[in-house]
Amino acid sequence: MDRYAVVGNPIAHSKSPMIHQRFAQQTGQQLSYEKILVDLSAFDEEVCSFFALGGKGLNVTVPFKEDAFRYADELTPRGKQAGAINTLAIRSDGTVLGDNTDGAGLVADLLNLGWQIQGKRILLLGAGGAVRGVVGPLLAQQPQEIVIANRTVEKAEAVAASFASDVLKSSGYAELAGQFDLVINGTSASLGGEVPPLPEGLLNGNTRVYDMMYGAEPTAFLKWAAAQGVTSLSDGLGMLVEQAAEAFELWRGVRPDTAPVIQSLRAEMAKSA
Ligand code: ATR
């Protein structure tokens, strides 16, 4: 049976095995998918032995996405642009291809929600790996403007500069002005229950607000947006399932149906809350 896994540290709470097993059942594919806890200094060794023992593909999560970028023999254009890799696949000649499916996952989830990107003014918060992975696919949807804003403004400037696009701007939080159609939180602030310190007046009743983080309860960022009167809100659970679907398609050549998987994960999370 073809073998797949997700590698990370920590990894215990990963939902990837559940998601890929559902995709496999749904599409009639025979495969196994496990989670592997990898020592912080043992990424190359672990991945090398996984493929040497016949493994077909890996998902890569925190903190190894940059290691996977270095490890891959070849990169997809979007993986190269992101500078971080979340999917590895072995090819028939034994070389390993690296891809980044996070941005495609975000775009697919936004479109599932009926949230148009084309022609919109977008605020993207954060300038770490999570944000770098989604800039290219968002730009490909032809927004009117994307402003990348970060606590450390130099990091936002560096990300914007690396894409050389006229519609991409960078900013600190305090300098932000005007209203946005779509605000995407790509910072890890919600992990600590915090919200980036944004000035007032950026949101209106039609603004849509997305947090790439997810949990059984609404994130601190979504609670903050709801308190400002925003009604179109989403966490990143759909993005998680959509990025997995992109990886599954790369490995197996079949596109799974994501909607029932998103729905059942949501139901299970609500039960465990
Ligand atoms: P990831 O790979 O998840 O993007 P990262 O590279 O560590 O992780 O980046 C974390 C991002 O969240 C950064 O943009 C960070 O801002 P700084 O670059 O200024 O550090 C942002 N972040 C983390 N905690 C935050 C907080 N409490 N308020 C605002 N931004 C925060």
XYZ file of N, CA and C and ligand atoms in Angstrom:
850
model
N 0.844 -1.203 0.000
C 0.000 0.000 0.000
C 0.882 1.258 0.000
N 0.537 2.239 -0.807
C 1.341 3.463 -0.871
C 1.278 4.205 0.466
N 2.460 4.680 0.866
C 2.574 5.243 2.214
C 2.819 6.767 2.161
N 2.059 7.489 2.965
C 2.186 8.949 3.078
C 2.224 9.320 4.560
N 2.685 10.531 4.859
C 2.723 10.963 6.264
C 2.845 12.479 6.344
N 2.572 13.002 7.527
C 2.869 14.401 7.818
C 3.986 14.411 8.857
N 4.986 15.266 8.637
C 6.086 15.391 9.591
C 6.060 16.780 10.217
N 6.310 16.836 11.510
C 6.325 18.120 12.217
C 6.787 17.911 13.645
N 6.824 19.005 14.409
C 7.172 18.946 15.825
C 6.629 20.218 16.492
N 5.536 20.163 17.210
C 4.763 18.966 17.588
C 3.875 18.480 16.430
N 3.306 17.282 16.595
C 2.489 16.725 15.520
C 1.228 16.035 16.045
N 1.158 15.835 17.373
C 0.075 15.023 17.956
C -1.316 15.471 17.517
N -1.527 16.788 17.389
C -2.885 17.268 17.110
C -3.181 17.454 15.631
N -2.277 16.991 14.775
C -2.497 17.208 13.337
C -3.775 16.514 12.859
N -4.541 17.230 12.042
C -5.764 16.658 11.466
C -5.503 16.068 10.086
N -4.260 16.168 9.607
C -3.968 15.707 8.245
C -4.273 14.218 8.033
N -3.926 13.292 8.988
C -4.250 11.880 8.737
C -5.754 11.668 8.512
N -6.567 12.297 9.341
C -8.016 12.161 9.209
C -8.492 12.683 7.846
N -7.959 13.817 7.449
C -8.382 14.436 6.179
C -7.992 13.541 4.996
N -6.747 13.070 4.991
C -6.294 12.273 3.839
C -6.961 10.896 3.803
N -7.247 10.325 4.993
C -7.965 9.044 4.993
C -9.367 9.222 4.421
N -9.999 10.340 4.715
C -11.342 10.601 4.137
C -11.243 10.795 2.623
N -10.234 11.519 2.196
C -10.057 11.712 0.740
C -9.861 10.353 0.063
N -9.069 9.480 0.693
C -8.764 8.172 0.106
C -10.028 7.318 -0.012
N -10.830 7.300 1.059
C -12.099 6.541 1.017
C -12.989 7.069 -0.097
N -13.106 8.383 -0.127
C -14.008 9.035 -1.073
C -13.632 8.769 -2.528
N -12.327 8.686 -2.812
C -11.876 8.539 -4.203
C -11.455 7.097 -4.506
N -11.648 6.183 -3.535
C -11.328 4.771 -3.766
C -9.833 4.501 -3.934
N -8.987 5.312 -3.255
C -7.534 5.128 -3.344
C -7.048 4.278 -2.168
N -6.146 3.348 -2.440
C -5.547 2.525 -1.388
C -4.274 3.207 -0.909
N -4.284 3.725 0.301
C -3.059 4.337 0.827
C -3.102 4.407 2.345
N -1.915 4.536 2.934
C -1.869 4.777 4.385
C -1.299 6.172 4.602
N -1.683 6.800 5.712
C -1.225 8.169 6.019
C -1.068 8.270 7.537
N 0.154 8.531 7.966
C 0.407 8.581 9.417
C 1.041 9.928 9.800
N 1.186 10.153 11.107
C 1.928 11.355 11.524
C 3.253 10.924 12.135
N 4.294 11.673 11.819
C 5.630 11.337 12.321
C 6.194 12.548 13.071
N 6.502 12.327 14.348
C 7.151 13.373 15.146
C 8.646 13.324 14.836
N 9.170 14.443 14.348
C 10.574 14.469 13.933
C 11.371 15.345 14.895
N 12.514 14.836 15.345
C 13.423 15.620 16.198
C 13.836 16.891 15.473
N 13.995 17.975 16.214
C 14.279 19.258 15.568
C 15.525 19.216 14.686
N 16.487 18.328 15.039
C 17.732 18.302 14.256
C 17.768 17.130 13.265
N 16.636 16.430 13.086
C 16.700 15.166 12.318
C 15.834 15.168 11.059
N 15.497 16.369 10.540
C 14.573 16.408 9.402
C 15.107 15.643 8.186
N 16.322 15.968 7.747
C 16.866 15.362 6.512
C 16.946 13.842 6.642
N 17.462 13.410 7.786
C 17.634 11.982 8.059
C 16.296 11.236 7.983
N 15.293 11.803 8.628
C 13.964 11.176 8.720
C 13.300 11.108 7.335
N 13.397 12.206 6.597
C 12.756 12.269 5.280
C 13.468 11.319 4.314
N 14.775 11.310 4.390
C 15.580 10.439 3.533
C 15.189 8.974 3.779
N 15.054 8.597 5.043
C 14.733 7.187 5.318
C 13.281 6.878 4.948
N 12.370 7.827 5.104
C 10.971 7.616 4.702
C 10.897 7.275 3.206
N 11.600 8.050 2.392
C 11.553 7.793 0.947
C 12.348 6.529 0.581
N 13.464 6.298 1.285
C 14.270 5.097 0.989
C 13.477 3.822 1.270
N 12.558 3.891 2.241
C 11.735 2.710 2.578
C 10.478 2.612 1.716
N 10.399 3.429 0.671
C 9.284 3.296 -0.282
C 8.160 4.292 -0.101
N 8.273 5.220 0.879
C 7.234 6.248 1.073
C 7.045 7.071 -0.194
N 5.804 7.500 -0.431
C 5.493 8.208 -1.692
C 5.428 9.721 -1.539
N 4.949 10.184 -0.373
C 4.800 11.627 -0.239
C 4.665 12.059 1.202
N 5.059 13.303 1.462
C 4.996 13.853 2.822
C 4.352 15.224 2.821
N 3.586 15.497 3.857
C 3.237 16.879 4.178
C 4.216 17.324 5.251
N 4.546 18.597 5.218
C 5.539 19.139 6.138
C 4.902 20.312 6.872
N 4.994 20.277 8.199
C 4.423 21.387 8.953
C 5.466 21.977 9.903
N 5.026 22.913 10.729
C 5.909 23.657 11.637
C 6.831 22.704 12.403
N 8.128 22.945 12.525
C 8.875 24.109 12.026
C 9.747 23.756 10.818
N 9.313 22.830 9.980
C 10.236 22.262 8.982
C 10.026 22.741 7.535
N 9.135 23.743 7.317
C 8.832 24.102 5.919
C 10.046 24.665 5.164
N 10.925 25.368 5.899
C 12.144 25.880 5.240
C 13.151 24.752 5.020
N 13.178 23.779 5.937
C 14.060 22.612 5.743
C 13.628 21.849 4.496
N 12.318 21.715 4.316
C 11.794 20.989 3.148
C 12.137 21.739 1.863
N 12.148 23.068 1.952
C 12.517 23.904 0.795
C 13.951 23.583 0.370
N 14.832 23.453 1.363
C 16.238 23.132 1.064
C 16.388 21.684 0.612
N 15.547 20.800 1.144
C 15.694 19.363 0.890
C 15.300 18.975 -0.536
N 14.240 19.599 -1.057
C 13.680 19.175 -2.349
C 14.709 19.289 -3.470
N 14.698 18.321 -4.394
C 15.604 18.378 -5.561
C 15.094 19.392 -6.577
N 13.775 19.503 -6.660
C 13.182 20.456 -7.598
C 11.967 21.081 -6.933
N 11.653 22.327 -7.329
C 10.528 23.035 -6.701
C 9.509 23.441 -7.750
N 8.227 23.414 -7.396
C 7.218 23.994 -8.290
C 7.414 25.513 -8.257
N 6.938 26.234 -9.273
C 7.101 27.703 -9.245
C 6.505 28.324 -7.980
N 5.326 27.833 -7.553
C 4.713 28.451 -6.358
C 5.479 28.081 -5.087
N 6.117 26.923 -5.065
C 6.933 26.530 -3.918
C 8.171 27.415 -3.830
N 8.759 27.663 -4.987
C 9.964 28.502 -5.058
C 9.643 29.921 -4.595
N 8.504 30.440 -5.071
C 8.090 31.796 -4.730
C 7.809 31.927 -3.224
N 7.244 30.878 -2.641
C 6.878 30.923 -1.224
C 8.105 30.820 -0.313
N 9.169 30.182 -0.788
C 10.357 29.997 0.051
C 10.130 28.990 1.169
N 9.036 28.252 1.102
C 8.676 27.268 2.136
C 7.862 26.170 1.461
N 8.073 24.946 1.907
C 7.460 23.785 1.242
C 6.606 23.009 2.241
N 5.354 22.720 1.858
C 4.510 21.907 2.760
C 4.172 20.540 2.168
N 4.633 20.266 0.933
C 4.328 18.986 0.289
C 5.554 18.478 -0.464
N 5.934 17.230 -0.182
C 7.033 16.589 -0.921
C 6.483 15.346 -1.617
N 6.959 15.099 -2.827
C 6.510 13.909 -3.565
C 7.716 13.273 -4.236
N 7.826 11.940 -4.120
C 8.935 11.268 -4.805
C 8.508 10.974 -6.234
N 9.438 11.153 -7.162
C 9.113 10.900 -8.566
C 9.761 9.604 -9.034
N 9.378 9.166 -10.226
C 9.809 7.837 -10.688
C 11.335 7.728 -10.795
N 12.033 8.867 -11.011
C 13.498 8.788 -11.100
C 14.165 8.902 -9.721
N 13.355 8.908 -8.655
C 13.912 8.938 -7.299
C 14.160 10.334 -6.765
N 13.955 11.376 -7.603
C 14.145 12.738 -7.092
C 12.876 13.196 -6.375
N 13.051 14.203 -5.509
C 11.937 14.665 -4.673
C 11.500 16.070 -5.111
N 10.197 16.189 -5.401
C 9.612 17.473 -5.809
C 9.007 18.163 -4.593
N 9.244 19.469 -4.452
C 8.668 20.253 -3.349
C 7.626 21.229 -3.865
N 6.507 21.329 -3.159
C 5.429 22.226 -3.573
C 4.919 22.965 -2.340
N 4.250 24.091 -2.556
C 3.564 24.765 -1.456
C 2.103 24.920 -1.850
N 1.221 24.244 -1.127
C -0.203 24.246 -1.490
C -1.031 25.166 -0.576
N -0.352 25.879 0.344
C -1.089 26.702 1.312
C -1.861 27.840 0.641
N -1.202 28.529 -0.290
C -1.850 29.678 -0.934
C -3.029 29.242 -1.783
N -2.848 28.159 -2.534
C -3.954 27.640 -3.343
C -5.101 27.221 -2.429
N -4.752 26.677 -1.251
C -5.776 26.273 -0.275
C -6.567 27.473 0.231
N -5.845 28.561 0.530
C -6.534 29.775 1.002
C -7.462 30.320 -0.086
N -6.935 30.430 -1.307
C -7.740 30.984 -2.405
C -8.981 30.116 -2.635
N -8.804 28.797 -2.635
C -9.945 27.899 -2.860
C -10.994 28.089 -1.759
N -10.544 28.246 -0.514
C -11.507 28.405 0.580
C -12.243 29.737 0.472
N -11.513 30.810 0.116
C -12.168 32.122 -0.039
C -13.232 32.038 -1.133
N -12.894 31.370 -2.238
C -13.853 31.266 -3.337
C -15.036 30.371 -2.938
N -14.773 29.287 -2.162
C -15.872 28.455 -1.637
C -16.858 29.295 -0.835
N -16.295 30.248 -0.077
C -17.141 31.089 0.777
C -17.902 32.128 -0.049
N -17.541 32.222 -1.342
C -18.166 33.224 -2.212
C -17.541 34.604 -2.015
N -16.314 34.634 -1.460
C -15.639 35.902 -1.206
C -14.727 36.209 -2.394
N -15.164 37.162 -3.206
C -14.390 37.504 -4.397
C -13.057 38.161 -4.019
N -12.025 37.864 -4.788
C -10.693 38.440 -4.553
C -10.388 39.471 -5.649
N -10.818 39.138 -6.860
C -10.542 40.008 -8.012
C -11.118 41.419 -7.775
N -10.266 42.426 -7.987
C -10.720 43.815 -7.885
C -10.876 44.315 -6.455
N -10.550 43.507 -5.460
C -10.773 43.901 -4.061
C -9.512 44.484 -3.421
N -9.740 45.285 -2.381
C -8.631 45.849 -1.599
C -8.434 44.956 -0.372
N -7.240 44.352 -0.299
C -6.994 43.310 0.701
C -5.913 43.741 1.698
N -6.172 43.497 2.969
C -5.173 43.706 4.017
C -4.702 42.338 4.498
N -3.399 42.111 4.393
C -2.821 40.823 4.787
C -1.903 41.086 5.977
N -2.248 40.510 7.121
C -1.504 40.787 8.362
C -0.464 39.719 8.635
N 0.775 40.167 8.910
C 1.869 39.243 9.204
C 2.856 39.218 8.058
N 4.055 38.698 8.330
C 5.068 38.646 7.277
C 5.983 37.442 7.476
N 5.442 36.402 8.106
C 6.207 35.171 8.306
C 5.934 34.181 7.182
N 6.291 32.914 7.442
C 6.150 31.871 6.425
C 4.714 31.718 5.942
N 3.751 31.854 6.860
C 2.347 31.650 6.497
C 1.920 32.671 5.444
N 2.365 33.920 5.617
C 1.991 34.975 4.670
C 2.754 34.827 3.349
N 4.055 34.539 3.438
C 4.836 34.366 2.194
C 4.221 33.315 1.277
N 3.651 32.264 1.880
C 3.071 31.183 1.090
C 1.805 31.554 0.342
N 1.111 32.600 0.776
C -0.186 32.905 0.154
C -0.167 34.122 -0.774
N 0.916 34.907 -0.748
C 0.936 36.145 -1.538
C 0.803 35.860 -3.038
N 1.582 34.934 -3.559
C 1.569 34.648 -5.001
C 0.186 34.224 -5.487
N -0.430 33.196 -4.880
C -1.770 32.788 -5.313
C -2.826 33.889 -5.151
N -2.715 34.752 -4.123
C -3.672 35.868 -4.000
C -3.468 36.861 -5.141
N -2.215 37.186 -5.453
C -1.932 38.125 -6.546
C -2.468 37.592 -7.876
N -2.391 36.280 -8.058
C -2.847 35.674 -9.321
C -4.350 35.865 -9.532
N -5.080 36.182 -8.458
C -6.530 36.423 -8.562
C -6.853 37.873 -8.940
N -5.804 38.667 -9.176
C -5.948 40.060 -9.626
C -6.751 40.968 -8.688
N -6.299 41.064 -7.434
C -6.942 42.044 -6.540
C -6.572 43.465 -6.969
N -7.340 44.442 -6.465
C -6.991 45.840 -6.764
C -5.691 46.201 -6.060
N -5.557 45.757 -4.805
C -4.370 46.074 -3.995
C -4.251 45.071 -2.846
N -3.027 44.704 -2.518
C -2.802 43.943 -1.275
C -1.812 44.740 -0.431
N -2.207 45.075 0.791
C -1.281 45.718 1.718
C -0.849 44.667 2.742
N 0.462 44.400 2.788
C 1.001 43.501 3.803
C 1.420 44.358 4.988
N 0.802 44.123 6.136
C 1.146 44.914 7.324
C 1.682 43.992 8.403
N 2.749 44.453 9.054
C 3.373 43.616 10.088
C 3.892 44.485 11.225
N 3.955 43.858 12.430
C 4.499 44.534 13.608
C 5.920 45.003 13.313
N 6.738 44.116 12.760
C 8.093 44.476 12.344
C 7.996 44.864 10.863
N 7.952 46.167 10.602
C 7.611 46.626 9.251
C 8.650 46.203 8.206
N 9.916 46.079 8.623
C 10.972 45.676 7.675
C 10.675 44.315 7.053
N 10.046 43.439 7.835
C 9.736 42.108 7.294
C 8.632 42.198 6.243
N 7.661 43.075 6.463
C 6.599 43.276 5.465
C 7.201 43.860 4.191
N 8.135 44.807 4.346
C 8.789 45.423 3.172
C 9.546 44.369 2.376
N 10.234 43.484 3.081
C 11.041 42.463 2.397
C 10.143 41.496 1.627
N 9.016 41.107 2.216
C 8.113 40.186 1.515
C 7.565 40.884 0.266
N 7.093 42.121 0.430
C 6.521 42.849 -0.717
C 7.566 42.998 -1.812
N 8.811 43.330 -1.436
C 9.865 43.546 -2.439
C 10.170 42.266 -3.203
N 10.009 41.131 -2.559
C 10.391 39.877 -3.218
C 9.392 39.486 -4.307
N 8.242 40.149 -4.378
C 7.257 39.797 -5.410
C 7.215 40.788 -6.578
N 7.848 41.945 -6.449
C 7.888 42.928 -7.534
C 6.541 43.076 -8.238
N 5.520 43.477 -7.476
C 4.197 43.684 -8.068
C 3.706 45.081 -7.705
N 3.133 45.800 -8.679
C 2.647 47.168 -8.428
C 1.478 47.216 -7.452
N 0.715 46.140 -7.370
C -0.473 46.169 -6.504
C -0.153 45.738 -5.074
N 1.101 45.362 -4.834
C 1.500 44.886 -3.506
C 2.225 45.999 -2.744
N 1.700 46.348 -1.538
C 2.304 47.407 -0.727
C 2.660 46.833 0.644
N 3.485 47.571 1.388
C 3.778 47.126 2.753
C 3.550 48.285 3.712
N 3.336 47.954 4.979
C 3.000 48.988 5.962
C 3.237 48.476 7.380
N 3.380 49.412 8.294
C 3.278 49.071 9.715
C 1.804 49.128 10.078
N 1.419 48.709 11.281
C 0.000 48.732 11.650
C -0.528 50.159 11.808
N 0.252 51.009 12.495
C -0.252 52.348 12.837
C -0.502 53.199 11.600
N 0.252 52.947 10.497
C 0.128 53.785 9.290
C -1.021 53.362 8.385
N -1.701 52.264 8.693
C -2.768 51.772 7.805
C -3.902 52.789 7.723
N -4.447 52.944 6.527
C -5.555 53.887 6.355
C -6.491 53.402 5.262
N -7.706 53.936 5.259
C -8.704 53.548 4.252
C -9.375 52.255 4.668
N -10.444 51.914 3.931
C -11.189 50.704 4.297
C -10.817 49.550 3.379
N -10.925 48.356 3.918
C -10.565 47.153 3.155
C -11.802 46.281 2.916
N -11.794 45.595 1.745
C -12.883 44.660 1.424
C -12.673 43.317 2.131
N -11.390 42.971 2.273
C -11.056 41.657 2.827
C -9.824 41.811 3.717
N -9.899 41.294 4.938
C -8.750 41.327 5.857
C -8.405 39.879 6.206
N -7.134 39.519 5.996
C -6.700 38.139 6.265
C -5.628 38.175 7.346
N -5.864 37.464 8.438
C -4.865 37.419 9.503
C -3.929 36.227 9.284
N -2.688 36.526 8.948
C -1.681 35.473 8.782
C -0.620 35.552 9.867
N -0.905 36.299 10.949
C 0.033 36.328 12.087
C -0.283 35.143 12.994
N 0.631 34.863 13.905
C 0.364 33.807 14.874
C -0.171 34.389 16.181
N -0.603 35.667 16.152
C -1.062 36.328 17.385
C -2.223 35.580 18.038
N -3.120 35.022 17.220
C -4.286 34.324 17.786
C -3.888 33.144 18.669
N -2.701 32.571 18.416
C -2.228 31.444 19.238
C -2.137 31.849 20.703
N -1.719 33.092 20.945
C -1.604 33.599 22.316
C -2.829 34.394 22.727
N -3.917 34.266 21.955
C -5.150 35.001 22.282
C -5.015 36.499 22.064
N -4.021 36.900 21.210
C -3.807 38.340 21.001
C -4.290 38.773 19.629
N -4.457 40.088 19.474
C -4.915 40.657 18.205
C -3.910 41.731 17.796
N -3.457 41.746 16.525
C -2.539 42.815 16.110
C -3.174 44.186 16.372
N -2.374 45.159 16.821
C -2.924 46.474 17.199
C -3.257 47.328 15.972
N -4.436 47.142 15.405
C -4.830 47.863 14.191
C -5.537 49.169 14.552
N -5.326 50.223 13.747
C -6.062 51.460 14.013
C -7.550 51.278 13.698
N -8.373 52.188 14.176
C -9.816 52.096 13.891
C -10.113 52.545 12.466
N -11.264 52.131 11.956
C -11.731 52.655 10.671
C -11.350 51.834 9.457
N -10.694 50.675 9.651
C -10.271 49.866 8.486
C -11.397 48.962 7.984
N -12.362 48.694 8.866
C -13.429 47.745 8.526
C -14.743 48.502 8.355
N -15.614 47.959 7.499
C -16.990 48.464 7.475
C -17.915 47.254 7.471
N -19.209 47.479 7.379
C -20.181 46.385 7.481
C -20.043 45.345 6.383
N -19.382 45.722 5.262
C -19.232 44.766 4.146
C -17.875 44.064 4.136
N -16.981 44.445 5.048
C -15.648 43.830 5.067
C -15.758 42.358 5.453
N -14.968 41.540 4.770
C -14.912 40.118 5.120
C -13.600 39.845 5.837
N -13.670 39.059 6.894
C -12.487 38.860 7.745
C -12.192 37.366 7.892
N -10.950 37.021 7.577
C -10.511 35.614 7.571
C -9.307 35.459 8.490
N -9.315 34.447 9.338
C -8.141 34.133 10.166
C -7.590 32.786 9.697
N -6.318 32.729 9.324
C -5.740 31.454 8.867
C -5.666 30.426 9.999
N -5.747 30.895 11.239
C -5.789 29.977 12.384
C -7.207 29.421 12.531
N -7.345 28.328 13.289
C -8.682 27.806 13.554
C -8.669 27.130 14.918
N -9.863 26.889 15.417
C -9.977 26.205 16.713
C -11.437 25.928 16.973
N -11.724 25.230 18.068
C -13.114 24.901 18.388
C -13.904 26.187 18.664
N -13.218 27.169 19.234
C -13.839 28.465 19.525
C -13.374 29.480 18.490
N -14.165 30.532 18.208
C -13.666 31.594 17.318
C -12.341 32.163 17.849
N -11.419 32.481 16.956
C -10.121 33.014 17.393
C -10.302 34.430 17.959
N -9.277 34.878 18.678
C -9.313 36.239 19.249
C -9.537 37.262 18.145
N -8.938 37.034 16.978
C -9.052 37.987 15.873
C -10.494 38.043 15.348
N -11.128 36.890 15.213
C -12.510 36.861 14.712
C -13.464 37.491 15.735
N -13.189 37.273 17.009
C -14.030 37.907 18.051
C -13.903 39.422 17.976
N -12.655 39.867 17.765
C -12.397 41.307 17.655
C -13.161 41.888 16.454
N -13.119 41.182 15.310
C -13.798 41.675 14.100
C -15.318 41.685 14.310
N -15.842 40.649 14.971
C -17.289 40.588 15.220
C -17.708 41.776 16.094
N -16.852 42.126 17.052
C -17.170 43.260 17.933
C -17.182 44.593 17.178
N -16.528 44.629 15.991
C -16.550 45.851 15.163
C -17.754 45.843 14.210
N -18.598 44.841 14.301
C -19.786 44.804 13.447
C -19.629 43.983 12.175
N -18.488 43.281 12.022
C -18.294 42.454 10.818
C -19.126 41.176 10.959
N -19.831 40.823 9.870
C -20.654 39.603 9.938
C -20.124 38.483 9.046
N -19.276 38.824 8.053
C -18.683 37.783 7.202
C -17.339 37.397 7.802
N -17.319 36.265 8.519
C -16.128 35.858 9.271
C -15.808 34.405 8.964
N -14.527 34.075 8.863
C -14.183 32.648 8.718
C -12.826 32.352 9.343
N -12.725 31.195 9.956
C -11.403 30.738 10.408
C -10.750 29.917 9.289
N -9.581 29.338 9.555
C -8.785 28.694 8.509
C -8.988 27.193 8.360
N -10.081 26.654 8.905
C -10.279 25.204 8.788
C -10.455 24.779 7.317
N -11.196 25.571 6.572
C -11.400 25.261 5.146
C -10.086 25.316 4.374
N -9.222 26.273 4.737
C -7.901 26.372 4.093
C -7.084 25.116 4.349
N -7.175 24.597 5.586
C -6.444 23.378 5.949
C -6.874 22.209 5.048
N -8.176 22.067 4.865
C -8.680 20.956 4.053
C -8.339 21.184 2.574
N -8.428 22.419 2.117
C -8.146 22.712 0.705
C -6.659 22.534 0.372
N -5.763 22.916 1.300
C -4.329 22.699 1.012
C -4.026 21.209 0.963
N -4.753 20.432 1.788
C -4.577 18.975 1.772
C -5.078 18.395 0.437
N -6.190 18.934 -0.058
C -6.741 18.447 -1.333
C -5.760 18.695 -2.484
N -5.083 19.846 -2.432
C -4.071 20.159 -3.464
C -2.925 19.159 -3.407
N -2.502 18.804 -2.182
C -1.402 17.834 -2.024
C -1.861 16.463 -2.517
N -3.081 16.081 -2.150
C -3.628 14.778 -2.542
C -3.676 14.678 -4.073
N -4.060 15.747 -4.712
C -4.138 15.741 -6.180
C -2.745 15.623 -6.806
N -1.769 16.301 -6.190
C -0.394 16.199 -6.698
C 0.095 14.748 -6.617
N -0.206 14.073 -5.491
C 0.269 12.698 -5.283
C -0.506 11.669 -6.095
N -1.840 11.815 -6.126
C -2.707 10.745 -6.639
C -3.353 11.067 -7.981
N -3.266 12.332 -8.421
C -3.870 12.693 -9.711
C -5.394 12.748 -9.688
N -5.994 12.744 -8.498
C -7.457 12.857 -8.386
C -7.788 13.990 -7.429
N -8.837 14.706 -7.750
C -9.240 15.837 -6.904
C -10.355 15.387 -5.962
N -10.130 15.386 -4.645
C -11.225 14.995 -3.735
C -12.250 16.111 -3.564
N -13.413 15.743 -3.055
C -14.465 16.713 -2.775
C -14.256 17.216 -1.346
N -13.971 18.504 -1.195
C -13.577 19.022 0.121
C -14.768 19.340 1.025
N -15.907 19.726 0.434
C -17.023 20.247 1.258
C -17.463 19.270 2.359
N -17.676 17.969 2.068
C -18.120 17.089 3.158
C -17.051 16.898 4.234
N -15.780 17.003 3.857
C -14.700 16.834 4.837
C -14.625 18.061 5.753
N -14.782 19.236 5.168
C -14.786 20.461 5.990
C -15.956 20.390 6.975
N -17.104 19.973 6.452
C -18.308 19.900 7.293
C -18.142 18.928 8.460
N -17.573 17.744 8.180
C -17.498 16.777 9.278
C -16.413 17.161 10.288
N -15.323 17.778 9.814
C -14.311 18.266 10.778
C -14.905 19.341 11.687
N -15.686 20.211 11.074
C -16.323 21.290 11.842
C -17.245 20.685 12.912
N -18.001 19.669 12.517
C -18.931 19.040 13.461
C -18.160 18.371 14.606
N -17.042 17.682 14.258
C -16.260 17.021 15.310
C -15.633 18.036 16.265
N -15.179 19.166 15.699
C -14.578 20.184 16.576
C -15.610 20.769 17.508
N -16.821 20.953 17.010
C -17.896 21.516 17.850
C -18.217 20.550 18.997
N -18.195 19.230 18.696
C -18.480 18.227 19.734
C -17.423 18.259 20.844
N -16.129 18.447 20.408
C -15.051 18.381 21.395
C -14.882 19.690 22.159
N -15.643 20.737 21.751
C -15.481 22.051 22.411
C -16.066 22.049 23.815
P 4.538 31.625 10.544
O 5.422 30.615 9.863
O 3.306 31.027 11.219
O 4.169 32.760 9.664
P 6.498 33.247 11.880
O 7.401 33.207 10.708
O 7.079 33.077 13.256
O 5.377 32.140 11.800
O 5.670 34.611 11.804
C 4.746 34.965 12.790
C 4.044 36.244 12.368
O 3.079 36.612 13.370
C 4.972 37.455 12.228
O 4.449 38.297 11.233
C 4.850 38.113 13.628
O 5.159 39.491 13.633
P 6.715 39.976 13.744
O 7.347 39.667 12.416
O 6.646 41.425 14.024
O 7.312 39.151 14.873
C 3.389 37.918 13.888
N 2.998 37.953 15.299
C 3.199 36.989 16.242
N 2.652 37.360 17.429
C 2.087 38.598 17.234
C 1.375 39.506 18.069
N 1.113 39.226 19.356
N 0.943 40.677 17.524
C 1.188 40.964 16.225
N 1.877 40.142 15.386
C 2.317 38.974 15.879
